[in-house]
JSON list of C-alpha atoms in Angstrom, two decimals:
[
{"chain": "A", "resi": 1, "resn": "MET", "atom": "CA", "xyz": [111.38, 95.07, 109.34]},
{"chain": "A", "resi": 2, "resn": "ARG", "atom": "CA", "xyz": [110.70, 94.54, 113.01]},
{"chain": "A", "resi": 3, "resn": "THR", "atom": "CA", "xyz": [113.47, 93.23, 115.17]},
{"chain": "A", "resi": 4, "resn": "ARG", "atom": "CA", "xyz": [113.12, 90.15, 117.34]},
{"chain": "A", "resi": 5, "resn": "LYS", "atom": "CA", "xyz": [113.43, 92.29, 120.47]},
{"chain": "A", "resi": 6, "resn": "THR", "atom": "CA", "xyz": [110.57, 94.52, 119.27]},
{"chain": "A", "resi": 7, "resn": "ASN", "atom": "CA", "xyz": [108.39, 91.49, 118.54]},
{"chain": "A", "resi": 8, "resn": "MET", "atom": "CA", "xyz": [109.07, 90.07, 122.01]},
{"chain": "A", "resi": 9, "resn": "THR", "atom": "CA", "xyz": [108.20, 93.41, 123.64]},
{"chain": "A", "resi": 10, "resn": "ILE", "atom": "CA", "xyz": [104.97, 93.68, 121.66]},
{"chain": "A", "resi": 11, "resn": "GLU", "atom": "CA", "xyz": [103.92, 90.14, 122.55]},
{"chain": "A", "resi": 12, "resn": "SER", "atom": "CA", "xyz": [104.67, 90.53, 126.25]},
{"chain": "A", "resi": 13, "resn": "ASP", "atom": "CA", "xyz": [102.87, 93.87, 126.55]},
{"chain": "A", "resi": 14, "resn": "ARG", "atom": "CA", "xyz": [100.03, 93.44, 124.03]},
{"chain": "A", "resi": 15, "resn": "GLU", "atom": "CA", "xyz": [97.30, 95.01, 126.20]},
{"chain": "A", "resi": 16, "resn": "ASN", "atom": "CA", "xyz": [99.25, 98.28, 126.39]},
{"chain": "A", "resi": 17, "resn": "ILE", "atom": "CA", "xyz": [100.03, 98.47, 122.65]},
{"chain": "A", "resi": 18, "resn": "ALA", "atom": "CA", "xyz": [98.05, 100.39, 120.00]},
{"chain": "A", "resi": 19, "resn": "GLN", "atom": "CA", "xyz": [97.94, 97.88, 117.16]},
{"chain": "A", "resi": 20, "resn": "THR", "atom": "CA", "xyz": [96.81, 100.51, 114.66]},
{"chain": "A", "resi": 21, "resn": "LEU", "atom": "CA", "xyz": [99.86, 102.63, 115.38]},
{"chain": "A", "resi": 22, "resn": "ILE", "atom": "CA", "xyz": [102.10, 99.61, 114.80]},
{"chain": "A", "resi": 23, "resn": "GLU", "atom": "CA", "xyz": [100.34, 99.01, 111.49]},
{"chain": "A", "resi": 24, "resn": "GLY", "atom": "CA", "xyz": [100.75, 102.67, 110.54]},
{"chain": "A", "resi": 25, "resn": "PHE", "atom": "CA", "xyz": [104.49, 102.44, 111.06]},
{"chain": "A", "resi": 26, "resn": "ARG", "atom": "CA", "xyz": [104.54, 99.23, 109.00]},
{"chain": "A", "resi": 27, "resn": "VAL", "atom": "CA", "xyz": [102.97, 101.25, 106.18]},
{"chain": "A", "resi": 28, "resn": "LEU", "atom": "CA", "xyz": [105.64, 103.95, 106.50]},
{"chain": "A", "resi": 29, "resn": "HIS", "atom": "CA", "xyz": [108.42, 101.35, 106.57]},
{"chain": "A", "resi": 30, "resn": "ALA", "atom": "CA", "xyz": [107.09, 99.81, 103.35]},
{"chain": "A", "resi": 31, "resn": "PHE", "atom": "CA", "xyz": [108.73, 102.68, 101.47]},
{"chain": "A", "resi": 32, "resn": "THR", "atom": "CA", "xyz": [112.47, 102.40, 100.88]},
{"chain": "A", "resi": 33, "resn": "ALA", "atom": "CA", "xyz": [115.10, 104.48, 99.12]},
{"chain": "A", "resi": 34, "resn": "SER", "atom": "CA", "xyz": [115.11, 102.07, 96.19]},
{"chain": "A", "resi": 35, "resn": "GLU", "atom": "CA", "xyz": [111.32, 101.70, 96.10]},
{"chain": "A", "resi": 36, "resn": "SER", "atom": "CA", "xyz": [110.04, 105.09, 97.14]},
{"chain": "A", "resi": 37, "resn": "GLU", "atom": "CA", "xyz": [106.83, 105.14, 95.09]},
{"chain": "A", "resi": 38, "resn": "LEU", "atom": "CA", "xyz": [104.32, 102.37, 95.77]},
{"chain": "A", "resi": 39, "resn": "THR", "atom": "CA", "xyz": [100.74, 101.51, 94.88]},
{"chain": "A", "resi": 40, "resn": "LEU", "atom": "CA", "xyz": [98.24, 100.66, 97.59]},
{"chain": "A", "resi": 41, "resn": "GLY", "atom": "CA", "xyz": [98.60, 96.96, 96.77]},
{"chain": "A", "resi": 42, "resn": "GLN", "atom": "CA", "xyz": [102.38, 97.13, 97.05]},
{"chain": "A", "resi": 43, "resn": "VAL", "atom": "CA", "xyz": [102.12, 98.90, 100.40]},
{"chain": "A", "resi": 44, "resn": "ALA", "atom": "CA", "xyz": [99.68, 96.25, 101.63]},
{"chain": "A", "resi": 45, "resn": "ASP", "atom": "CA", "xyz": [102.02, 93.44, 100.54]},
{"chain": "A", "resi": 46, "resn": "ARG", "atom": "CA", "xyz": [105.10, 95.00, 102.10]},
{"chain": "A", "resi": 47, "resn": "ALA", "atom": "CA", "xyz": [103.33, 95.90, 105.34]},
{"chain": "A", "resi": 48, "resn": "ASP", "atom": "CA", "xyz": [101.65, 92.48, 105.46]},
{"chain": "A", "resi": 49, "resn": "LEU", "atom": "CA", "xyz": [98.20, 94.05, 105.82]},
{"chain": "A", "resi": 50, "resn": "ASP", "atom": "CA", "xyz": [94.90, 93.58, 104.05]},
{"chain": "A", "resi": 51, "resn": "THR", "atom": "CA", "xyz": [93.97, 96.12, 101.40]},
{"chain": "A", "resi": 52, "resn": "GLU", "atom": "CA", "xyz": [91.09, 97.66, 103.37]},
{"chain": "A", "resi": 53, "resn": "THR", "atom": "CA", "xyz": [93.25, 98.34, 106.43]},
{"chain": "A", "resi": 54, "resn": "THR", "atom": "CA", "xyz": [96.05, 99.64, 104.23]},
{"chain": "A", "resi": 55, "resn": "PHE", "atom": "CA", "xyz": [93.64, 101.97, 102.43]},
{"chain": "A", "resi": 56, "resn": "ARG", "atom": "CA", "xyz": [92.45, 103.50, 105.72]},
{"chain": "A", "resi": 57, "resn": "LEU", "atom": "CA", "xyz": [95.99, 103.87, 107.07]},
{"chain": "A", "resi": 58, "resn": "VAL", "atom": "CA", "xyz": [97.29, 105.41, 103.83]},
{"chain": "A", "resi": 59, "resn": "GLN", "atom": "CA", "xyz": [94.38, 107.86, 103.68]},
{"chain": "A", "resi": 60, "resn": "THR", "atom": "CA", "xyz": [95.02, 108.87, 107.29]},
{"chain": "A", "resi": 61, "resn": "LEU", "atom": "CA", "xyz": [98.73, 109.36, 106.62]},
{"chain": "A", "resi": 62, "resn": "VAL", "atom": "CA", "xyz": [97.91, 111.45, 103.54]},
{"chain": "A", "resi": 63, "resn": "ILE", "atom": "CA", "xyz": [95.57, 113.67, 105.58]},
{"chain": "A", "resi": 64, "resn": "LEU", "atom": "CA", "xyz": [98.26, 114.04, 108.26]},
{"chain": "A", "resi": 65, "resn": "GLY", "atom": "CA", "xyz": [100.83, 114.94, 105.60]},
{"chain": "A", "resi": 66, "resn": "TYR", "atom": "CA", "xyz": [103.20, 111.97, 105.98]},
{"chain": "A", "resi": 67, "resn": "LEU", "atom": "CA", "xyz": [102.31, 110.41, 102.61]},
{"chain": "A", "resi": 68, "resn": "GLU", "atom": "CA", "xyz": [101.21, 111.96, 99.35]},
{"chain": "A", "resi": 69, "resn": "ARG", "atom": "CA", "xyz": [99.57, 110.58, 96.25]},
{"chain": "A", "resi": 70, "resn": "ILE", "atom": "CA", "xyz": [101.64, 111.16, 93.14]},
{"chain": "A", "resi": 71, "resn": "SER", "atom": "CA", "xyz": [99.53, 113.23, 90.75]},
{"chain": "A", "resi": 72, "resn": "GLY", "atom": "CA", "xyz": [98.19, 111.31, 87.77]},
{"chain": "A", "resi": 73, "resn": "THR", "atom": "CA", "xyz": [99.15, 107.90, 89.19]},
{"chain": "A", "resi": 74, "resn": "LYS", "atom": "CA", "xyz": [97.93, 105.34, 91.71]},
{"chain": "A", "resi": 75, "resn": "GLN", "atom": "CA", "xyz": [101.20, 105.58, 93.63]},
{"chain": "A", "resi": 76, "resn": "PHE", "atom": "CA", "xyz": [102.09, 107.11, 96.98]},
{"chain": "A", "resi": 77, "resn": "ARG", "atom": "CA", "xyz": [105.35, 108.33, 98.48]},
{"chain": "A", "resi": 78, "resn": "LEU", "atom": "CA", "xyz": [106.68, 109.65, 101.78]},
{"chain": "A", "resi": 79, "resn": "THR", "atom": "CA", "xyz": [106.73, 113.39, 102.34]},
{"chain": "A", "resi": 80, "resn": "LEU", "atom": "CA", "xyz": [109.34, 115.57, 103.96]},
{"chain": "A", "resi": 81, "resn": "ARG", "atom": "CA", "xyz": [107.04, 115.91, 106.99]},
{"chain": "A", "resi": 82, "resn": "LEU", "atom": "CA", "xyz": [108.75, 112.82, 108.38]},
{"chain": "A", "resi": 83, "resn": "LEU", "atom": "CA", "xyz": [111.97, 114.81, 108.60]},
{"chain": "A", "resi": 84, "resn": "GLU", "atom": "CA", "xyz": [110.35, 116.99, 111.27]},
{"chain": "A", "resi": 85, "resn": "LEU", "atom": "CA", "xyz": [110.33, 113.99, 113.59]},
{"chain": "A", "resi": 86, "resn": "GLY", "atom": "CA", "xyz": [113.93, 113.15, 112.76]},
{"chain": "A", "resi": 87, "resn": "PHE", "atom": "CA", "xyz": [115.10, 116.70, 113.30]},
{"chain": "A", "resi": 88, "resn": "CYS", "atom": "CA", "xyz": [113.32, 116.84, 116.66]},
{"chain": "A", "resi": 89, "resn": "ALA", "atom": "CA", "xyz": [115.05, 113.63, 117.71]},
{"chain": "A", "resi": 90, "resn": "ILE", "atom": "CA", "xyz": [118.44, 115.01, 116.66]},
{"chain": "A", "resi": 91, "resn": "VAL", "atom": "CA", "xyz": [117.90, 118.30, 118.49]},
{"chain": "A", "resi": 92, "resn": "GLN", "atom": "CA", "xyz": [116.73, 116.53, 121.65]},
{"chain": "A", "resi": 93, "resn": "ASN", "atom": "CA", "xyz": [119.64, 114.07, 121.58]},
{"chain": "A", "resi": 94, "resn": "GLN", "atom": "CA", "xyz": [122.55, 116.12, 120.30]},
{"chain": "A", "resi": 95, "resn": "GLU", "atom": "CA", "xyz": [124.91, 114.75, 122.95]},
{"chain": "A", "resi": 96, "resn": "TRP", "atom": "CA", "xyz": [124.36, 111.22, 121.61]},
{"chain": "A", "resi": 97, "resn": "PHE", "atom": "CA", "xyz": [124.15, 112.13, 117.96]},
{"chain": "A", "resi": 98, "resn": "PHE", "atom": "CA", "xyz": [127.40, 114.11, 117.93]},
{"chain": "A", "resi": 99, "resn": "SER", "atom": "CA", "xyz": [129.29, 112.06, 120.51]},
{"chain": "A", "resi": 100, "resn": "ASP", "atom": "CA", "xyz": [132.60, 110.28, 119.99]},
{"chain": "A", "resi": 101, "resn": "HIS", "atom": "CA", "xyz": [130.67, 106.99, 120.30]},
{"chain": "A", "resi": 102, "resn": "THR", "atom": "CA", "xyz": [128.72, 107.75, 117.11]},
{"chain": "A", "resi": 103, "resn": "ILE", "atom": "CA", "xyz": [131.87, 108.79, 115.26]},
{"chain": "A", "resi": 104, "resn": "ASP", "atom": "CA", "xyz": [133.69, 105.62, 116.40]},
{"chain": "A", "resi": 105, "resn": "ASN", "atom": "CA", "xyz": [130.85, 103.43, 115.13]},
{"chain": "A", "resi": 106, "resn": "SER", "atom": "CA", "xyz": [130.81, 105.09, 111.73]},
{"chain": "A", "resi": 107, "resn": "ALA", "atom": "CA", "xyz": [134.57, 104.69, 111.40]},
{"chain": "A", "resi": 108, "resn": "GLN", "atom": "CA", "xyz": [134.18, 100.93, 111.91]},
{"chain": "A", "resi": 109, "resn": "ALA", "atom": "CA", "xyz": [131.48, 100.61, 109.21]}
]
């Protein structure tokens, strides 16, 4: 899910990058609207991580409230806690979010 530009930035600035944080976001991006409930193995496959690393990242994200285990299953899903970040970004960037530029781009889609 990473863009080429992001990969180039990561490679050129590797000593200033927290690899674990990158892997944590890969875990979060493993979940999609069409596949919103995943097992640990599925998350590992989609995030291209080993199972042990994925387990630690998933457990951390559960403790932080960004993922939850679905009761009675071995599956996980995103929580609404992620919306807090999105809402903060919208509030901090209202001029961009509600600008004519954004409306023009959506009209072209």
